[in-house]
PDB file of C-alpha atoms in Angstrom:
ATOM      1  CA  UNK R   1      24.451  77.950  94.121  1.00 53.00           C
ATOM      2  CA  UNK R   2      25.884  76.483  97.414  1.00 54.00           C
ATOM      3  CA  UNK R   3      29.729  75.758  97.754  1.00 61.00           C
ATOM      4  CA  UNK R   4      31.782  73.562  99.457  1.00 58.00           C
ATOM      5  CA  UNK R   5      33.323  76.757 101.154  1.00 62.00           C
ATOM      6  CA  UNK R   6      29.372  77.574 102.048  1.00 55.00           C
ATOM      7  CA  UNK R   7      28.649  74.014 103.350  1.00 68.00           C
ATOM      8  CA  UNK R   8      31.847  74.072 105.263  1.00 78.00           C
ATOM      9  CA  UNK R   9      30.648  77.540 107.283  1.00 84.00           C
ATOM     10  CA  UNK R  10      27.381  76.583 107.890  1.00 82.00           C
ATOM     11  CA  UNK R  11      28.610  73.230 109.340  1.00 86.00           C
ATOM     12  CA  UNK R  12      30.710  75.357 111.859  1.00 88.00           C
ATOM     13  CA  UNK R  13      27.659  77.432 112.620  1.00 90.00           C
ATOM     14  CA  UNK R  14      26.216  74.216 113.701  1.00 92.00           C
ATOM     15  CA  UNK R  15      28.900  73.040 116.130  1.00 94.00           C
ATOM     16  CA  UNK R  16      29.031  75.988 117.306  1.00 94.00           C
ATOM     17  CA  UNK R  17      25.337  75.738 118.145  1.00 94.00           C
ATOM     18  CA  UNK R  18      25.300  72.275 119.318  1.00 94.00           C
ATOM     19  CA  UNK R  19      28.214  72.934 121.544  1.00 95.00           C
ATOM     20  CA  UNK R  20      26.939  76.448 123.332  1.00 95.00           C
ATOM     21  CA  UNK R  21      23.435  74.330 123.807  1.00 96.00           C
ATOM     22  CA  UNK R  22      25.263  71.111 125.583  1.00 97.00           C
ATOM     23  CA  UNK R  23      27.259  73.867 127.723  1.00 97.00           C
ATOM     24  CA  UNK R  24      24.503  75.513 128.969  1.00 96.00           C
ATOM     25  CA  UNK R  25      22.345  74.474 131.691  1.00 96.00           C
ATOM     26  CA  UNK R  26      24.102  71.493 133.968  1.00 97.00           C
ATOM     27  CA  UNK R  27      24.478  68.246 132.244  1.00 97.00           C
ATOM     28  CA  UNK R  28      26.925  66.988 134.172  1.00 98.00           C
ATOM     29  CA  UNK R  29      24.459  67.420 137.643  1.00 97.00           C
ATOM     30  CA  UNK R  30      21.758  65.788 135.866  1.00 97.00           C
ATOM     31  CA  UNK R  31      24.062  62.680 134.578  1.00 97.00           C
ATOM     32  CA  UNK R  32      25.371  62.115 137.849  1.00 97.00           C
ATOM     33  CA  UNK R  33      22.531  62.343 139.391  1.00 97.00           C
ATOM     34  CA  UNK R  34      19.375  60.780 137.010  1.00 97.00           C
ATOM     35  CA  UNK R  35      21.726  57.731 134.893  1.00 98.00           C
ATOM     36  CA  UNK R  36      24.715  57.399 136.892  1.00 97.00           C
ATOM     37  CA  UNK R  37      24.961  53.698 136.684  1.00 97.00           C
ATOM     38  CA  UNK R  38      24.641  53.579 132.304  1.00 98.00           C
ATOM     39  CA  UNK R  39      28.545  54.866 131.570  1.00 98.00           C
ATOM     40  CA  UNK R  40      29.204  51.333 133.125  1.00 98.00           C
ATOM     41  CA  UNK R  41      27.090  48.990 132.360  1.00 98.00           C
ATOM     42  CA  UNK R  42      28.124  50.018 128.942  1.00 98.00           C
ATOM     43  CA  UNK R  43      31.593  49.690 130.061  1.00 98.00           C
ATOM     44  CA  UNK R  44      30.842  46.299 130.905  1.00 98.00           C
ATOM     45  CA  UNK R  45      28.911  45.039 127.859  1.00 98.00           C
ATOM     46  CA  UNK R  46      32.350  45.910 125.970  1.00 98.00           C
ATOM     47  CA  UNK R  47      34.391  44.059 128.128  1.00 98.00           C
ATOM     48  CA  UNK R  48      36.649  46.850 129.219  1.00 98.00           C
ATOM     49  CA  UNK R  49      39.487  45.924 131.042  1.00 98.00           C
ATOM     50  CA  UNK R  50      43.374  46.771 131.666  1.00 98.00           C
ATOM     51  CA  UNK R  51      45.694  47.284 128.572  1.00 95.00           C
ATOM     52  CA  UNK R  52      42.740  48.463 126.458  1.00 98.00           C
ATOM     53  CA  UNK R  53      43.447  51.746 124.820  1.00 98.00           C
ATOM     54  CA  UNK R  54      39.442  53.432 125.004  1.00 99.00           C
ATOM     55  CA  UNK R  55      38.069  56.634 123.587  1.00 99.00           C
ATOM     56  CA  UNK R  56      34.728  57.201 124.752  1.00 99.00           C
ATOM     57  CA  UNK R  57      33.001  59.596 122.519  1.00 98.00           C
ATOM     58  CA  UNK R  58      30.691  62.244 123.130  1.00 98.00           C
ATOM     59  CA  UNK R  59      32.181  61.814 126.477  1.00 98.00           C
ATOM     60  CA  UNK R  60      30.201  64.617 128.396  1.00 98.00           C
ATOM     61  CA  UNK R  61      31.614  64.466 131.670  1.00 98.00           C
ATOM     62  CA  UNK R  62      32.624  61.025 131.491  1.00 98.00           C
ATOM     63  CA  UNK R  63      30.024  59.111 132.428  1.00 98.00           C
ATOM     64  CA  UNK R  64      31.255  55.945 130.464  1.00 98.00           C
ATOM     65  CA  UNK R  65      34.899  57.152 130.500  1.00 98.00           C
ATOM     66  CA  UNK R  66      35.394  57.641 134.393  1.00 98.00           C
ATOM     67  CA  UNK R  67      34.244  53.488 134.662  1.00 98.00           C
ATOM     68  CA  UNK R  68      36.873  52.832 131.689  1.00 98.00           C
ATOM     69  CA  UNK R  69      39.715  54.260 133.141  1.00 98.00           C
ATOM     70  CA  UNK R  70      38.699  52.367 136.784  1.00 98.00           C
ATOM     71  CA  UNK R  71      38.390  49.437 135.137  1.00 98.00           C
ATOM     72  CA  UNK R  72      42.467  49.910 134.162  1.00 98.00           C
ATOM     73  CA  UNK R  73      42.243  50.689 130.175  1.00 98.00           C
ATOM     74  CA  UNK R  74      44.135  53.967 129.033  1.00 98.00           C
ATOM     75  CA  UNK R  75      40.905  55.966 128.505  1.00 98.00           C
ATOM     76  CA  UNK R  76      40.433  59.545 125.926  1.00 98.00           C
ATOM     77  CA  UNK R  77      36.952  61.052 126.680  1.00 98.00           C
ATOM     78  CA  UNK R  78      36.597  63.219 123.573  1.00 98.00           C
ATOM     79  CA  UNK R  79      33.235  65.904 123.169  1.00 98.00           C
ATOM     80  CA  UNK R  80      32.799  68.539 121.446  1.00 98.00           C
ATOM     81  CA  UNK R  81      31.890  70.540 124.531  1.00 98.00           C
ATOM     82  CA  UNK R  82      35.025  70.731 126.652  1.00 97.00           C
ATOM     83  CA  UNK R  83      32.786  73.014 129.497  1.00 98.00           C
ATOM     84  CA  UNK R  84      31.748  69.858 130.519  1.00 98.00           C
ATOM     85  CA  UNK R  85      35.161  68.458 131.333  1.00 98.00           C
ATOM     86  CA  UNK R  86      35.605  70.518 134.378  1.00 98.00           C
ATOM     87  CA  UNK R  87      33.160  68.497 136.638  1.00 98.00           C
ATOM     88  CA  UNK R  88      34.439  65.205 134.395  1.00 98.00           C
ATOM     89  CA  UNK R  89      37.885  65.724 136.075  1.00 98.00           C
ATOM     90  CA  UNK R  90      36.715  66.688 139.754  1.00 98.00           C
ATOM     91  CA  UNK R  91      34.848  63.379 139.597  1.00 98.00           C
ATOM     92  CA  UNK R  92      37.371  61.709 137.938  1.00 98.00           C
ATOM     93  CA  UNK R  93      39.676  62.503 141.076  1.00 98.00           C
ATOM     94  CA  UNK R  94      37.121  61.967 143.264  1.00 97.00           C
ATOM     95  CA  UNK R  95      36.971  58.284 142.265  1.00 98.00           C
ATOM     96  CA  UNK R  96      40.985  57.995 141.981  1.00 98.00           C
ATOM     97  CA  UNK R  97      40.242  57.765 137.682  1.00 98.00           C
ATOM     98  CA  UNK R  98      42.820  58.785 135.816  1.00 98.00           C
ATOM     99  CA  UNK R  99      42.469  59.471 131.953  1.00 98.00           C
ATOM    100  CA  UNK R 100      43.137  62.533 128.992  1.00 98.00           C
ATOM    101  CA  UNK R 101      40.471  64.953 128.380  1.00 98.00           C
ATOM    102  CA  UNK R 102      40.436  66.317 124.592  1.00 98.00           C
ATOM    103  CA  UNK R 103      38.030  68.319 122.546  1.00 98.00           C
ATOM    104  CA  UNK R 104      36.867  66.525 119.515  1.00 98.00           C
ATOM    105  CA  UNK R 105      34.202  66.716 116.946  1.00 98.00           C
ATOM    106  CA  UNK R 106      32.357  63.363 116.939  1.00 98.00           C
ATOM    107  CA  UNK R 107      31.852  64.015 112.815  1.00 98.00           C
ATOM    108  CA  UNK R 108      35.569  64.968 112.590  1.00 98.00           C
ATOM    109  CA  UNK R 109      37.611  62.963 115.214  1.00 98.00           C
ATOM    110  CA  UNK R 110      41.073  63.888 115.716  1.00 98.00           C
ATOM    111  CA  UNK R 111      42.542  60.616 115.888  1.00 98.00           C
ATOM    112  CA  UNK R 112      44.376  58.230 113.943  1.00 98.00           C
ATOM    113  CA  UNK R 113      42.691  55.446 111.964  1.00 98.00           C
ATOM    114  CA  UNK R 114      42.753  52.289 114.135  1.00 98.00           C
ATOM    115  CA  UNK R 115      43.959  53.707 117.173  1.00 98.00           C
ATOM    116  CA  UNK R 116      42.023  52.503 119.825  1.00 99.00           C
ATOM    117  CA  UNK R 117      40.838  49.380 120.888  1.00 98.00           C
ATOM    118  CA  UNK R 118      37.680  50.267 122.222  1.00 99.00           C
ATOM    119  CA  UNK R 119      35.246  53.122 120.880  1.00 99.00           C
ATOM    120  CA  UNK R 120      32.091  53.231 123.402  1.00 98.00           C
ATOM    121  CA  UNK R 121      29.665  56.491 123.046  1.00 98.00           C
ATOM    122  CA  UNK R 122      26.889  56.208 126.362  1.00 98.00           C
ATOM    123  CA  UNK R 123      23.836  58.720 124.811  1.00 98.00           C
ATOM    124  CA  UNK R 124      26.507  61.081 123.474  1.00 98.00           C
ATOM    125  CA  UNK R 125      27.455  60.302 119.636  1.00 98.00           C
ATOM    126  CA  UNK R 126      23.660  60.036 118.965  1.00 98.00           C
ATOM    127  CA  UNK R 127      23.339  63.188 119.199  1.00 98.00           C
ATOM    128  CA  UNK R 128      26.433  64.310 116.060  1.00 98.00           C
ATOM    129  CA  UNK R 129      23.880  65.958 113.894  1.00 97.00           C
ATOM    130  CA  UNK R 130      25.011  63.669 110.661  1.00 97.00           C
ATOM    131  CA  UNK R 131      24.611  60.301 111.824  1.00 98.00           C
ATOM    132  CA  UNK R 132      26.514  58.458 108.613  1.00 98.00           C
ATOM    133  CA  UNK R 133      29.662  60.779 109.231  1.00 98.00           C
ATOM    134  CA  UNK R 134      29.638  60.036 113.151  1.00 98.00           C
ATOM    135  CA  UNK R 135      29.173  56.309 112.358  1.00 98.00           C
ATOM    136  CA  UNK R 136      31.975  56.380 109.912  1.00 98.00           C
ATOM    137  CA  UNK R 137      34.526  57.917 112.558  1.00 98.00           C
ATOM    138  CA  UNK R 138      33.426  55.131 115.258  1.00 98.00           C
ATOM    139  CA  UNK R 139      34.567  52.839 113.118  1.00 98.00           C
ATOM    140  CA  UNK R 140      37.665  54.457 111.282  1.00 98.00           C
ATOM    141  CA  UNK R 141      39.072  55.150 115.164  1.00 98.00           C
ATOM    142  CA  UNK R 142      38.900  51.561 115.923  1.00 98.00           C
ATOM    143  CA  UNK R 143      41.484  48.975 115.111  1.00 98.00           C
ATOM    144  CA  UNK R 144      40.183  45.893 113.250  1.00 98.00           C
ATOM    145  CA  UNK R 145      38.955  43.350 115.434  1.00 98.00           C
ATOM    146  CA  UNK R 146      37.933  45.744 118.442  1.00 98.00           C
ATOM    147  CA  UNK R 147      35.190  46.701 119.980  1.00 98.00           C
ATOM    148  CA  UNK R 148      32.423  49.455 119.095  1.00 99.00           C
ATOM    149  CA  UNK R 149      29.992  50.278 121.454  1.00 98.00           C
ATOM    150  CA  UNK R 150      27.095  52.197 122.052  1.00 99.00           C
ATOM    151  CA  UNK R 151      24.043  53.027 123.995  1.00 98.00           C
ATOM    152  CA  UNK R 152      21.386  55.340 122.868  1.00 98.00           C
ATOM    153  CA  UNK R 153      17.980  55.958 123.938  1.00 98.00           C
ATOM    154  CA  UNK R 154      14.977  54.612 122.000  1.00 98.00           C
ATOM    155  CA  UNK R 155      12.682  56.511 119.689  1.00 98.00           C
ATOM    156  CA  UNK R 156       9.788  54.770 121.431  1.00 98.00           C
ATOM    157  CA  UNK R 157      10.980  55.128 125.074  1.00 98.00           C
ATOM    158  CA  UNK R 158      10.376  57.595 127.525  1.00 98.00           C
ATOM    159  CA  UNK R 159      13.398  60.026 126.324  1.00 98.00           C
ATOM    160  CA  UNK R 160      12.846  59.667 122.308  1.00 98.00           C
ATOM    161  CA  UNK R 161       9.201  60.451 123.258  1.00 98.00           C
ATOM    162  CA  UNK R 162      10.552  63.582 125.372  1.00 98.00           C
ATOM    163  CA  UNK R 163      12.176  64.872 121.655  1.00 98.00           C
ATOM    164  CA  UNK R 164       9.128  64.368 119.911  1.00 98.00           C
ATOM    165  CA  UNK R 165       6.995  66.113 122.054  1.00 98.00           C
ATOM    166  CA  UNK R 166       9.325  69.109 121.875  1.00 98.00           C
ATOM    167  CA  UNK R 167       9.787  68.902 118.021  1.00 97.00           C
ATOM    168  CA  UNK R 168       6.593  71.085 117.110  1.00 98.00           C
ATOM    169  CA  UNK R 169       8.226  73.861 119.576  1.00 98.00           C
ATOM    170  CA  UNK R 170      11.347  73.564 118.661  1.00 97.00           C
ATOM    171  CA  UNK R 171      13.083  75.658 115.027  1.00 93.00           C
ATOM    172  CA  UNK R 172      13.656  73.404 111.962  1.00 92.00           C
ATOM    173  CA  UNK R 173      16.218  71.146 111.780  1.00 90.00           C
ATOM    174  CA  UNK R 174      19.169  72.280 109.586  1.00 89.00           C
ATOM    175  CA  UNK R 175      19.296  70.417 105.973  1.00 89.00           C
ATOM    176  CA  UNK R 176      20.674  67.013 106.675  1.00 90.00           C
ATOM    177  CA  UNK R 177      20.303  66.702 110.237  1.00 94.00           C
ATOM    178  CA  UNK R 178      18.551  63.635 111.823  1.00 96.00           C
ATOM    179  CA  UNK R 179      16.805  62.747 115.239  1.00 96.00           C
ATOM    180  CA  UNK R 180      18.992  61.711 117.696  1.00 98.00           C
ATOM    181  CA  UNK R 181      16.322  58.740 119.002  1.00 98.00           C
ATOM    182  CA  UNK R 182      17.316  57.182 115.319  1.00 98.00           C
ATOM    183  CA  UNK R 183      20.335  55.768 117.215  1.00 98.00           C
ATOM    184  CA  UNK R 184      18.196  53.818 119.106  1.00 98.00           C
ATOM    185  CA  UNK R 185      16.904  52.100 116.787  1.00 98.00           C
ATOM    186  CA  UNK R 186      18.741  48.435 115.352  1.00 98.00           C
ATOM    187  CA  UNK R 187      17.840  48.970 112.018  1.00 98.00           C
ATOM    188  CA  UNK R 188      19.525  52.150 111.732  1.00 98.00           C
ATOM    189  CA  UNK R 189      22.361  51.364 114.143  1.00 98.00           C
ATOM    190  CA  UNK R 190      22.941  48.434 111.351  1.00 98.00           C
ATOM    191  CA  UNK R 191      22.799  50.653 108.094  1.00 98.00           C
ATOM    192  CA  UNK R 192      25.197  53.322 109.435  1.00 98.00           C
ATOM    193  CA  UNK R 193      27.884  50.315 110.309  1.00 98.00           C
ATOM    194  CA  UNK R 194      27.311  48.123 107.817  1.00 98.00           C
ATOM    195  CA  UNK R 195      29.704  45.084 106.914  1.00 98.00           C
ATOM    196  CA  UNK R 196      32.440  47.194 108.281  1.00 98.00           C
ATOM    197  CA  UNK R 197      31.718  45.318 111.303  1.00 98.00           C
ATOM    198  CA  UNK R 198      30.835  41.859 112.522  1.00 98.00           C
ATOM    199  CA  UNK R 199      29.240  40.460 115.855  1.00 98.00           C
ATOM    200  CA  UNK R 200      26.895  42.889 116.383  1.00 98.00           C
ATOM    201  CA  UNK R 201      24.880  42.657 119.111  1.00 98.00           C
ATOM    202  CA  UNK R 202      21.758  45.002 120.184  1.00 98.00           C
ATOM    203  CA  UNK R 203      19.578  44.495 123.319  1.00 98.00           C
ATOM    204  CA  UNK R 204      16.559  46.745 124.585  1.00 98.00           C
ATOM    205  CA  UNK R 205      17.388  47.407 128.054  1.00 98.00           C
ATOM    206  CA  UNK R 206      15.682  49.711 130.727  1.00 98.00           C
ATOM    207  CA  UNK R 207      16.703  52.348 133.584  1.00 98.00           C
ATOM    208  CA  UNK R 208      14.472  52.789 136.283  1.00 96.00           C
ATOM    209  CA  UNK R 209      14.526  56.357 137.542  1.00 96.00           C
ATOM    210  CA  UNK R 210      13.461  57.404 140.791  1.00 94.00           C
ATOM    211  CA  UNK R 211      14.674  60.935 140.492  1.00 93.00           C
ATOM    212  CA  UNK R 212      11.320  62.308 140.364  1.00 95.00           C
ATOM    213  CA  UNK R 213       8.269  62.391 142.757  1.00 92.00           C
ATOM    214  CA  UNK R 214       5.715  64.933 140.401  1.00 95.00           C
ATOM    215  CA  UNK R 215       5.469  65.145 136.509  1.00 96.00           C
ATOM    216  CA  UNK R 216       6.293  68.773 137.516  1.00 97.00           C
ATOM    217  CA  UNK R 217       9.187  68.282 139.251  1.00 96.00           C
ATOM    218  CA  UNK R 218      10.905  66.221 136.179  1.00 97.00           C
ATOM    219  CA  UNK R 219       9.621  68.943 133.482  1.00 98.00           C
ATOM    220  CA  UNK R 220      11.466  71.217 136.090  1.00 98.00           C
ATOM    221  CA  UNK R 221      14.401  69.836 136.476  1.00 98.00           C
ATOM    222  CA  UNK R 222      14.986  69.361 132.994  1.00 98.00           C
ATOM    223  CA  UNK R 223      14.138  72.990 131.921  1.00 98.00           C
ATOM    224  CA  UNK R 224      16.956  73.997 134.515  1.00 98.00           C
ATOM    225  CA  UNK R 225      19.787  71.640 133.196  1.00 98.00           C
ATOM    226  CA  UNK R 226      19.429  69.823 130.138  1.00 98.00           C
ATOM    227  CA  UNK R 227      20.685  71.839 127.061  1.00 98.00           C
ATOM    228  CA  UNK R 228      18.289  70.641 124.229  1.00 98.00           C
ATOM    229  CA  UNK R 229      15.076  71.357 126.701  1.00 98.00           C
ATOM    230  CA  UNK R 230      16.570  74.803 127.578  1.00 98.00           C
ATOM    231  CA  UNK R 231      17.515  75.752 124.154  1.00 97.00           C
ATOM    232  CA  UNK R 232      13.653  74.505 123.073  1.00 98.00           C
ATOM    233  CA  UNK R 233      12.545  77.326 125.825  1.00 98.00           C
ATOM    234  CA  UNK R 234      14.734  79.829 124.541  1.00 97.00           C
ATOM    235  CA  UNK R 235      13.456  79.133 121.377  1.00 96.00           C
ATOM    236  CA  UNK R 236       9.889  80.110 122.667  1.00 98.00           C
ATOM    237  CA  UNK R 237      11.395  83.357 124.650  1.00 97.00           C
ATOM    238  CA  UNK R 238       9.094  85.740 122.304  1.00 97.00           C
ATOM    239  CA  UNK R 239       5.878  83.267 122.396  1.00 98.00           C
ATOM    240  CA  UNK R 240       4.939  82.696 126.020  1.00 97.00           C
ATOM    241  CA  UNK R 241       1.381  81.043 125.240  1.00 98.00           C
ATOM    242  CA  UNK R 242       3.569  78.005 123.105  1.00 98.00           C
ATOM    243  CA  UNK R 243       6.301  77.859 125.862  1.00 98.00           C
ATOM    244  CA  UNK R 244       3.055  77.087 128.853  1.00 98.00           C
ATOM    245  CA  UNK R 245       1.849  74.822 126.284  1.00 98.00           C
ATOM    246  CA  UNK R 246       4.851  73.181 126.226  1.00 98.00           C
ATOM    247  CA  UNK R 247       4.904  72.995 130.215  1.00 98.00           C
ATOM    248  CA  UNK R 248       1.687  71.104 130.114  1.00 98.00           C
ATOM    249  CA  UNK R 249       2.625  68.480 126.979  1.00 98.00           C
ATOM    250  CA  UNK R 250       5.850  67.866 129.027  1.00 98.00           C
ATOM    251  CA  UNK R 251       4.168  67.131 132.524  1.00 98.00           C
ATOM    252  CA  UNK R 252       1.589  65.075 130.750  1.00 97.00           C
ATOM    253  CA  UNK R 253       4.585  62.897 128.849  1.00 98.00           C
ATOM    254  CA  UNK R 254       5.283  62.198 132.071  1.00 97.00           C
ATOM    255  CA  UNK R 255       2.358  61.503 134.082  1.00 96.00           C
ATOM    256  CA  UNK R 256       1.861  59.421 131.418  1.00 95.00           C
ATOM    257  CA  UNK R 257       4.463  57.114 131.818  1.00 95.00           C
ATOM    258  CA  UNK R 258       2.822  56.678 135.266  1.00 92.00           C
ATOM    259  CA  UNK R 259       5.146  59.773 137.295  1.00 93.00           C
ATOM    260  CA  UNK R 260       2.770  60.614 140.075  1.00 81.00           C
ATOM    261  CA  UNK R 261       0.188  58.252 139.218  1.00 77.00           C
ATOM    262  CA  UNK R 262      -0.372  54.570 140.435  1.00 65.00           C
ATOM    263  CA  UNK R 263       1.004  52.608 142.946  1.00 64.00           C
ATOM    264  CA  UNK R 264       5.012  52.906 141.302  1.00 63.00           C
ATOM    265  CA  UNK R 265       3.916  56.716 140.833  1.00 69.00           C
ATOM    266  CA  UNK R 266       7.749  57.584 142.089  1.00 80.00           C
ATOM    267  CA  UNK R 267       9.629  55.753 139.686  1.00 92.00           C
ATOM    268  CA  UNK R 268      10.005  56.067 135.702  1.00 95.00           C
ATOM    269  CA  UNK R 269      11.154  53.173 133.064  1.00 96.00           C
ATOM    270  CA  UNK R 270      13.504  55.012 130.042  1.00 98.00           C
ATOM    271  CA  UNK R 271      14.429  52.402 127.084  1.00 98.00           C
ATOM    272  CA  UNK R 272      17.473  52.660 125.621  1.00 98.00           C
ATOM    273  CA  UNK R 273      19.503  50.440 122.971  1.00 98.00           C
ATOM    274  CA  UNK R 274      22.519  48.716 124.105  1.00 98.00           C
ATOM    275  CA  UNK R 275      24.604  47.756 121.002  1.00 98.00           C
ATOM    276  CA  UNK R 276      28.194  46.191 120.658  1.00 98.00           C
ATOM    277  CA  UNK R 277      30.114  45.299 117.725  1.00 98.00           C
ATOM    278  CA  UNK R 278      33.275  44.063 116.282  1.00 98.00           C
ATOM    279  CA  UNK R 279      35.166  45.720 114.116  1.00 98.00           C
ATOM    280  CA  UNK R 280      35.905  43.814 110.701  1.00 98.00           C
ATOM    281  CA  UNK R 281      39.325  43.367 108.848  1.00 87.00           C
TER     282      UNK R 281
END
C-alpha cells in the first residue's frame, strides 16, 4: 500500500531529477542564443510596466524576467534549478536589470497567496511534471484582478513534435506526470485555470529560427545543451543501435520542417501558445 510519506519521497526523487536534467548541458547558451526575443514579447502581451510586482516562473535564466525588470516592475525569477541563475545574473548586469533570484518549486511556490501582480512563465512552468498543481500555484501567487501569463510551445509545432519523437527512446513517465506540449494547447490551458480566472486570451504565434544551417547541426546542438535531449541520450548510454536511431528520427524532424531543404532551407517556424489571463475575485 502506498503512503502519503511514500508519495511525498518519490515526489522529491522527481525534482531532484528534473532539476539535475535542466542543470546539465547549457540552457542558458541555447536560450540566449535560439529564442532570445520570446521572454519579451511575453513581457509585452502582459503589459508589464513600472510598479508591477512580477514573478516569472520557471524563470531559467531569465529570459522573461531580465525584460520585466527593464521594463521597471520589481521582478522574482523563481526555478527550481538555481545553476541556471549564474548566467541569469551576468546577463542581467550586462543589460543594467536588476531583480531577486530565488529557488522555487513551480508545484510548491514559496510565496504568499496574492502577492504579485503579475505571474508570467515563458516555456518554463510547462514543464512542472503535475500540470493541475503548477496551474493552481499560478493562480494562488497572483492577486485578484492581475495578470497570468504564459507561453508554451505547441503539441503540434516543431518543439512538441521534437518530444514526441523522443518519447519511444526515452524511460516511462512517472505515475501522474503529463507532456509538457499539453500546455500548449487552449483547451488544456482552460481546464487547469478554470473560472478562477477571467479574460483569457490565447493566440498561436510563431518564432522563426535561423540558428541552424543542416538538420545535423540542430540535432547537434541540442544533444550538447538542452537537458531533456541529453538526459534522452543518457538514457540510451547502454543501447547504441536506439541512440543512432534516434540521431536519424531527429535530423529527419527537422529536415522535415524544411531545415536544409528548399529555398528557406536556413530558417525553421516553432509554434508556440501565447496565453494571458485575469485573475478573478
Amino acid at each position: 500500500m502506498t503512503t502519503q510519506n511514500d508519495t511525498a519521497e518519490a515526489d522529491r526523487a522527481l525534482k531532484t531529477k528534473h532539476r539535475a536534467m535542466w542543470a546539465q548541458g547549457d540552457y542558458p547558451s541555447l536560450a540566449a542564443e535560439v529564442i532570445p526575443g520570446l521572454g519579451a514579447t511575453l513581457v509585452e502581451a502582459c503589459g508589464v510596466g513600472p510598479g508591477q510586482r512580477v514573478l516569472d516562473v520557471g524563470a531559467g535564466s531569465g529570459n522573461a524576467a531580465i525584460p520585466a525588470a527593464l521594463a521597471g516592475a520589481d521582478v522574482v525569477a523563481s526555478d527550481l534549478t538555481p545553476e541556471l541563475f549564474e548566467a541569469g545574473r551576468r546577463a542581467a548586469e550586462q543589460r543594467g536589470a536588476r531583480l531577486t533570484w530565488q529557488e522555487g518549486d513551480a508545484e510548491a511556490l514559496p510565496f504568499g497567496d496574492g502577492e504579485f501582480d503579475t505571474v508570467l512563465s515563458c516555456v518554463g512552468v510547462m514543464f512542472a511534471p503535475h500540470h493541475q498543481r503548477a496551474a493552481d500555484e499560478l493562480v494562488r501567487v497572483c492577486r485578484p484582478g492581475g495578470t497570468i501569463g504564459l507561453l508554451s510551445w505547441t503539441p503540434q509545432g516543431f518543439i512538441g513534435r521534437m518530444f514526441a519523437t523522443m518519447k519511444p527512446y526515452a524511460p516511462p513517465p512517472p505515475p501522474g506526470a503529463q507532456p509538457p506540449p499539453l500546455w500548449g494547447d487552449e483547451d488544456h490551458v482552460r481546464a487547469l485555470l478554470g473560472d478562477r480566472v477571467t479574460d483569457l486570451r490565447a493566440e498561436r504565434r510563431t518564432v522563426r529560427i535561423e540558428r541552424f544551417d543542416t538538420p545535423e547541426t540542430f540535432r547537434d546542438y541540442f544533444k550538447e545543451r538542452y537537458g531533456p535531449t541529453i538526459a534522452v541520450y543518457k538514457n540510451l548510454a547502454d543501447a547504441p543501435e536506439r541512440a543512432a536511431a534516434l540521431d536519424r528520427d531527429l535530423a529527419d524532424l527537422a529536415r522535415d520542417a524544411g531545415l536544409g531543404t528548399g529555398p528557406d532551407g536556413t530558417a525553421l517556424e516553432w509554434e508556440y501558445l501565447l496565453c494571458t489571463a485575469r485573475r478573478a475575485g
